[in-house]
Amino acid sequence: MAVHEAITKMAQELNVGTITEALSFPKFFEVETVNACNASCNMCTIQQWKKRNSYLMTNGLWNKFLDEVKDYASWIDRVNVSRDGEPLLDLHLEDKIRGLKKNTIRFVTLATNASLLSADRARLLLDSGLDDIMFSVDAVKKETFEKIRIGLKFEEVVKNCINFLKLRDAGGYKTTVRVRMVLQDQNFDELEEWMCYWREFLREGDRAYAKPAHSWGNQLESYLKITKTIKRKDYSGASCISPWSTMVVKVNGDIPLCPMDYKCTKLMGNVGRNTIKQIWGSEGFSQIREKLLSGGRNNIALCRNCYLWDRDTVIEDEGSYLNER
């Protein structure tokens, strides 16, 4: 894809006049308020996480982030209050969501394994103003699920998800729900049954979808590439919208290159020491953007053949591939 065409496409996806406008401030944030998990999934990076003195984001760091984004509330499209950890381990998560909504952030979401989503916690989340929630449920059969989501109980997770949906519907909440399967060889054959099962519980605006497991920027030591039939493009020369759209904030304030950079191998800054605006306009981000636009994707180890941001890998609606429509 030519540079001009790539820039135009990214500007359209971000709903900006020119891509230069996107350099003023991130439109999407993923904020890791807790870096711990109660599961040890086989496609996750948890076994390779760095040991930290604290697994929770400090109030000072969170408040600094909150203060910096409030002036850009009309610009920001989405704040995800989760990243690599299980967000429900943060017992003050609902307060953080309320703080974002008080600052008029238009769309707040999170992703959870739902194992800790009790009825009381579900009500707290719904009452906090949460706009959207994603449940990670990787199988429709107990045996398959518990081989993937090691440490979790299938019946408990499914019950919690369904209970949340019922509480939401009964209370008239506007929160949308997404249920996602991380597609692997061991659950591939359950996809159609999984789609049918969850469609029965979802309402208009909700989604059930699947996306192939990935290598986390070629860093996951235990990564097993899916061998079942799935279409893949050659992404070696393509650009990526992430450096123009998304900032990840780790639990200690570190800013990695992108959501795949869980080790912060390309550290772009730290929100405890710099402002978000300074980091977003830094030389580090500028160099990455220039390299991607010049076709140098394969020269960045994290970016080589990464397909995370391409919508063609998403599967929904009875397993139909979006790029086959």
Coordinates of C-alpha atoms in Angstrom, one line a residue:
M1 CA 0.0 0.0 0.0
A2 CA 1.4 3.4 -1.0
V3 CA 2.2 5.8 1.8
H4 CA -0.4 8.3 0.8
E5 CA -3.1 5.7 0.6
A6 CA -2.1 4.3 4.1
I7 CA -2.2 7.8 5.6
T8 CA -5.6 8.5 4.1
K9 CA -7.0 5.2 5.3
M10 CA -5.8 5.7 8.9
A11 CA -7.2 9.2 8.9
Q12 CA -10.6 7.9 7.8
E13 CA -10.6 5.1 10.5
L14 CA -9.8 7.7 13.2
N15 CA -12.4 10.1 11.9
V16 CA -9.9 13.0 11.5
G17 CA -9.4 15.4 8.6
T18 CA -5.7 14.6 8.3
I19 CA -3.4 12.1 10.1
T20 CA -1.5 15.1 11.6
E21 CA -4.5 15.8 13.8
A22 CA -4.1 12.3 15.3
L23 CA -0.7 13.3 16.6
S24 CA -2.2 15.9 19.0
F25 CA -3.3 13.3 21.6
P26 CA -4.2 9.6 21.7
K27 CA -7.8 8.7 20.8
F28 CA -7.7 5.3 22.6
F29 CA -6.2 4.3 25.9
E30 CA -5.6 1.0 27.6
V31 CA -4.8 1.5 31.3
E32 CA -3.6 -1.4 33.4
T33 CA -4.7 -0.6 36.9
V34 CA -3.6 -4.0 38.2
N35 CA -0.9 -6.4 36.9
A36 CA -2.0 -9.7 38.4
C37 CA -4.3 -12.5 37.4
N38 CA -6.1 -15.4 39.0
A39 CA -5.7 -17.5 35.9
S40 CA -2.8 -18.9 33.9
C41 CA -4.1 -19.2 30.4
N42 CA -2.1 -21.1 27.8
M43 CA -2.1 -18.2 25.3
C44 CA -1.2 -15.6 27.8
T45 CA 2.1 -13.9 28.8
I46 CA 1.6 -14.3 32.6
Q47 CA 4.6 -16.6 33.0
Q48 CA 6.9 -14.0 31.5
W49 CA 5.7 -11.0 33.4
K50 CA 8.3 -8.9 35.2
K51 CA 8.2 -9.0 39.0
R52 CA 7.2 -5.7 40.4
N53 CA 7.1 -4.3 43.9
S54 CA 3.4 -3.4 43.5
Y55 CA 0.7 -4.9 41.4
L56 CA -1.7 -2.0 41.7
M57 CA -1.5 1.4 40.1
T58 CA -1.0 4.0 42.8
N59 CA -3.7 6.6 43.4
G60 CA -1.2 9.4 42.6
L61 CA -0.5 7.9 39.1
W62 CA -4.2 7.2 38.4
N63 CA -5.1 10.8 39.4
K64 CA -2.4 12.2 37.2
F65 CA -3.8 10.2 34.2
L66 CA -7.3 11.3 35.1
D67 CA -6.3 14.9 35.3
E68 CA -4.5 14.8 31.9
V69 CA -7.3 13.2 29.9
K70 CA -10.1 15.4 31.2
D71 CA -9.3 18.3 28.9
Y72 CA -9.4 15.9 25.9
A73 CA -12.7 14.2 26.8
S74 CA -14.4 15.3 23.5
W75 CA -11.4 14.0 21.5
I76 CA -10.9 10.6 23.2
D77 CA -13.0 7.8 21.7
R78 CA -12.4 5.1 24.3
V79 CA -10.6 4.3 27.6
N80 CA -10.2 0.6 28.4
V81 CA -9.5 0.2 32.1
S82 CA -7.7 -3.2 31.6
R83 CA -4.6 -4.5 29.9
D84 CA -2.6 -7.6 30.9
G85 CA -4.0 -8.1 34.4
E86 CA -7.5 -9.2 35.5
P87 CA -9.2 -5.8 36.2
L88 CA -11.6 -7.2 38.8
L89 CA -8.7 -7.7 41.2
D90 CA -8.7 -3.9 41.5
L91 CA -11.3 -3.4 44.2
H92 CA -11.4 0.3 43.4
L93 CA -12.1 -0.2 39.7
E94 CA -15.6 1.1 39.9
D95 CA -14.4 4.4 41.5
K96 CA -11.9 4.8 38.5
I97 CA -14.7 4.2 36.0
R98 CA -16.9 6.8 37.8
G99 CA -14.0 9.3 37.7
L100 CA -13.7 8.9 34.0
K101 CA -17.4 9.3 33.4
K102 CA -17.4 12.4 35.7
N103 CA -14.7 13.8 33.4
T104 CA -17.1 13.1 30.5
I105 CA -15.1 10.4 28.9
R106 CA -17.7 9.1 26.4
F107 CA -16.8 5.4 26.3
V108 CA -15.3 3.3 29.0
T109 CA -14.8 -0.4 28.7
L110 CA -12.9 -3.3 30.2
A111 CA -12.0 -7.0 29.4
T112 CA -12.4 -9.7 32.1
N113 CA -12.2 -13.4 32.5
A114 CA -15.5 -13.0 34.5
S115 CA -14.5 -15.5 37.3
L116 CA -14.7 -12.7 39.9
L117 CA -17.9 -11.2 38.5
S118 CA -20.3 -11.9 41.4
A119 CA -23.8 -10.5 41.4
D120 CA -22.7 -7.7 43.8
R121 CA -19.7 -6.8 41.6
A122 CA -21.9 -6.9 38.5
R123 CA -24.2 -4.3 40.1
L124 CA -21.3 -2.1 41.1
L125 CA -20.0 -2.1 37.5
L126 CA -23.4 -1.4 36.0
D127 CA -24.0 1.4 38.4
S128 CA -20.5 2.9 37.8
G129 CA -21.5 4.1 34.3
L130 CA -19.5 1.4 32.4
D131 CA -20.3 1.6 28.7
D132 CA -19.1 -1.8 27.6
I133 CA -17.6 -5.0 28.9
M134 CA -15.9 -7.9 27.2
F135 CA -16.0 -11.4 28.6
S136 CA -13.2 -13.8 27.6
V137 CA -14.8 -17.3 27.3
D138 CA -12.8 -19.6 25.1
A139 CA -14.9 -22.7 24.7
V140 CA -18.4 -24.0 25.0
K141 CA -17.3 -27.3 26.6
K142 CA -16.0 -27.5 30.2
E143 CA -13.1 -29.8 29.4
T144 CA -11.8 -27.5 26.6
F145 CA -12.3 -24.3 28.6
E146 CA -10.4 -25.5 31.6
K147 CA -7.5 -26.7 29.5
I148 CA -7.2 -23.2 28.1
R149 CA -8.3 -21.0 31.1
I150 CA -6.1 -22.8 33.6
G151 CA -7.3 -22.1 37.2
L152 CA -10.8 -21.0 36.3
K153 CA -14.1 -23.0 36.6
F154 CA -16.2 -23.2 33.5
E155 CA -19.6 -23.3 35.2
E156 CA -18.7 -20.3 37.4
V157 CA -17.6 -18.1 34.5
V158 CA -20.6 -18.9 32.3
K159 CA -23.0 -18.3 35.3
N160 CA -21.4 -15.0 36.0
C161 CA -21.6 -13.8 32.4
I162 CA -25.3 -14.8 32.1
N163 CA -26.1 -13.3 35.4
F164 CA -24.5 -10.0 34.4
L165 CA -26.6 -10.0 31.2
K166 CA -29.8 -10.7 33.1
L167 CA -29.1 -7.9 35.7
R168 CA -28.3 -5.5 32.9
D169 CA -31.4 -6.2 30.9
A170 CA -33.7 -6.2 34.0
G171 CA -32.2 -2.9 35.2
G172 CA -32.4 -1.2 31.8
Y173 CA -28.7 -0.4 31.7
K174 CA -27.2 0.7 28.4
T175 CA -23.9 -1.3 28.9
T176 CA -23.0 -3.3 25.8
V177 CA -21.5 -6.8 26.1
R178 CA -19.0 -8.6 24.0
V179 CA -18.2 -12.2 24.4
R180 CA -14.9 -13.3 22.8
M181 CA -13.2 -16.6 22.0
V182 CA -9.5 -16.7 21.5
L183 CA -9.3 -19.1 18.7
Q184 CA -6.8 -22.0 18.9
D185 CA -6.6 -25.5 17.5
Q186 CA -8.1 -27.0 20.6
N187 CA -11.3 -24.9 20.5
F188 CA -11.6 -24.4 16.8
D189 CA -14.2 -27.1 16.2
E190 CA -16.4 -25.6 18.9
L191 CA -16.7 -22.2 17.2
E192 CA -20.1 -22.6 15.6
E193 CA -21.7 -24.1 18.7
W194 CA -20.1 -21.4 20.8
M195 CA -21.6 -18.7 18.6
C196 CA -25.1 -20.2 18.7
Y197 CA -24.9 -20.6 22.5
W198 CA -24.0 -17.0 23.2
R199 CA -26.3 -15.5 20.6
E200 CA -29.3 -16.6 22.7
F201 CA -28.3 -14.3 25.6
L202 CA -27.2 -11.2 23.7
R203 CA -29.3 -8.2 22.7
E204 CA -29.0 -5.7 19.9
G205 CA -25.6 -3.9 20.1
D206 CA -23.9 -6.9 21.8
R207 CA -21.4 -9.1 20.0
A208 CA -20.1 -12.6 20.1
Y209 CA -16.9 -13.0 18.1
A210 CA -13.6 -14.9 17.8
K211 CA -10.1 -13.9 17.0
P212 CA -7.0 -16.1 16.5
A213 CA -4.4 -16.4 19.3
H214 CA -1.3 -14.4 18.5
S215 CA 2.4 -14.4 19.4
W216 CA 2.4 -11.1 21.4
G217 CA 4.8 -9.4 19.1
N218 CA 6.8 -12.5 18.5
Q219 CA 7.6 -12.6 22.3
L220 CA 5.4 -15.4 23.7
E221 CA 7.7 -18.4 24.3
S222 CA 4.8 -20.9 24.4
Y223 CA 3.0 -19.6 21.3
L224 CA 1.5 -22.3 19.2
K225 CA 0.4 -21.1 15.7
I226 CA -3.1 -22.1 14.8
T227 CA -3.0 -24.8 12.1
K228 CA -6.7 -25.2 11.4
T229 CA -8.0 -23.4 8.3
I230 CA -7.9 -19.7 8.6
K231 CA -7.1 -17.0 6.1
R232 CA -4.1 -14.8 6.8
K233 CA -2.8 -11.9 4.8
D234 CA 0.9 -10.9 4.4
Y235 CA 1.3 -8.0 6.8
S236 CA 5.0 -7.5 6.3
G237 CA 4.7 -4.3 4.3
A238 CA 1.6 -2.8 5.8
S239 CA 1.5 0.0 8.2
C240 CA -0.3 -0.2 11.6
I241 CA -2.8 2.3 13.1
S242 CA -1.7 1.7 16.7
P243 CA 1.1 4.4 16.9
W244 CA -1.4 7.0 15.6
S245 CA -4.3 6.0 17.8
T246 CA -3.5 4.1 21.0
M247 CA -1.6 4.6 24.1
V248 CA -1.1 1.8 26.7
V249 CA -0.4 2.8 30.3
K250 CA 1.2 0.0 32.4
V251 CA 0.6 -0.3 36.1
N252 CA 3.8 1.6 37.0
G253 CA 3.2 4.3 34.4
D254 CA 5.4 2.9 31.7
I255 CA 4.3 3.5 28.1
P256 CA 5.2 0.6 25.8
L257 CA 5.1 0.8 22.0
C258 CA 1.7 -0.9 21.8
P259 CA -0.6 -3.5 23.5
M260 CA 1.6 -6.3 22.4
D261 CA 4.7 -4.9 24.1
Y262 CA 4.0 -6.4 27.5
K263 CA 7.7 -6.4 28.4
C264 CA 8.1 -2.7 27.4
T265 CA 10.9 -3.7 25.2
K266 CA 10.3 -0.3 23.4
L267 CA 9.7 2.0 26.3
M268 CA 8.3 5.3 25.0
G269 CA 8.1 7.1 28.3
N270 CA 6.4 7.1 31.7
V271 CA 3.3 9.1 32.7
G272 CA 4.7 9.6 36.2
R273 CA 7.6 11.5 34.7
N274 CA 6.2 13.0 31.5
T275 CA 2.9 14.2 30.3
I276 CA 0.8 12.1 27.9
K277 CA 1.1 14.8 25.3
Q278 CA 4.9 14.9 25.6
I279 CA 5.2 11.1 25.1
W280 CA 2.7 11.0 22.2
G281 CA 4.7 13.6 20.4
S282 CA 8.1 12.2 21.3
E283 CA 11.0 11.3 19.0
G284 CA 10.5 7.6 19.9
F285 CA 6.9 7.5 18.5
S286 CA 7.9 9.7 15.5
Q287 CA 10.6 7.2 14.5
I288 CA 8.3 4.3 14.7
R289 CA 5.6 6.0 12.6
E290 CA 8.1 7.0 10.0
K291 CA 9.5 3.4 9.9
L292 CA 6.1 1.9 9.5
L293 CA 5.1 4.3 6.7
S294 CA 8.3 3.6 4.8
G295 CA 7.6 -0.1 4.7
G296 CA 10.0 -1.0 7.5
R297 CA 7.6 -3.1 9.5
N298 CA 9.7 -6.2 9.4
N299 CA 12.6 -4.2 10.8
I300 CA 10.7 -3.9 14.1
A301 CA 10.8 -7.2 15.9
L302 CA 7.5 -6.5 17.7
C303 CA 5.7 -5.6 14.4
R304 CA 6.8 -8.5 12.2
N305 CA 3.7 -10.2 10.7
C306 CA 1.5 -8.9 13.5
Y307 CA -2.2 -9.0 12.5
L308 CA -3.8 -7.9 15.7
W309 CA -5.2 -4.7 14.4
D310 CA -6.6 -6.1 11.1
R311 CA -10.4 -6.6 11.2
D312 CA -10.1 -9.4 8.6
T313 CA -9.0 -11.8 11.4
V314 CA -12.2 -11.3 13.4
I315 CA -14.8 -14.0 13.0
E316 CA -18.5 -13.5 13.9
D317 CA -22.0 -14.2 12.7
E318 CA -21.9 -18.0 12.6
G319 CA -18.2 -18.2 11.9
S320 CA -18.2 -16.2 8.6
Y321 CA -14.9 -14.4 7.9
L322 CA -15.4 -10.7 7.5
N323 CA -13.1 -10.6 4.5
E324 CA -15.2 -13.2 2.7
R325 CA -18.3 -11.1 2.6

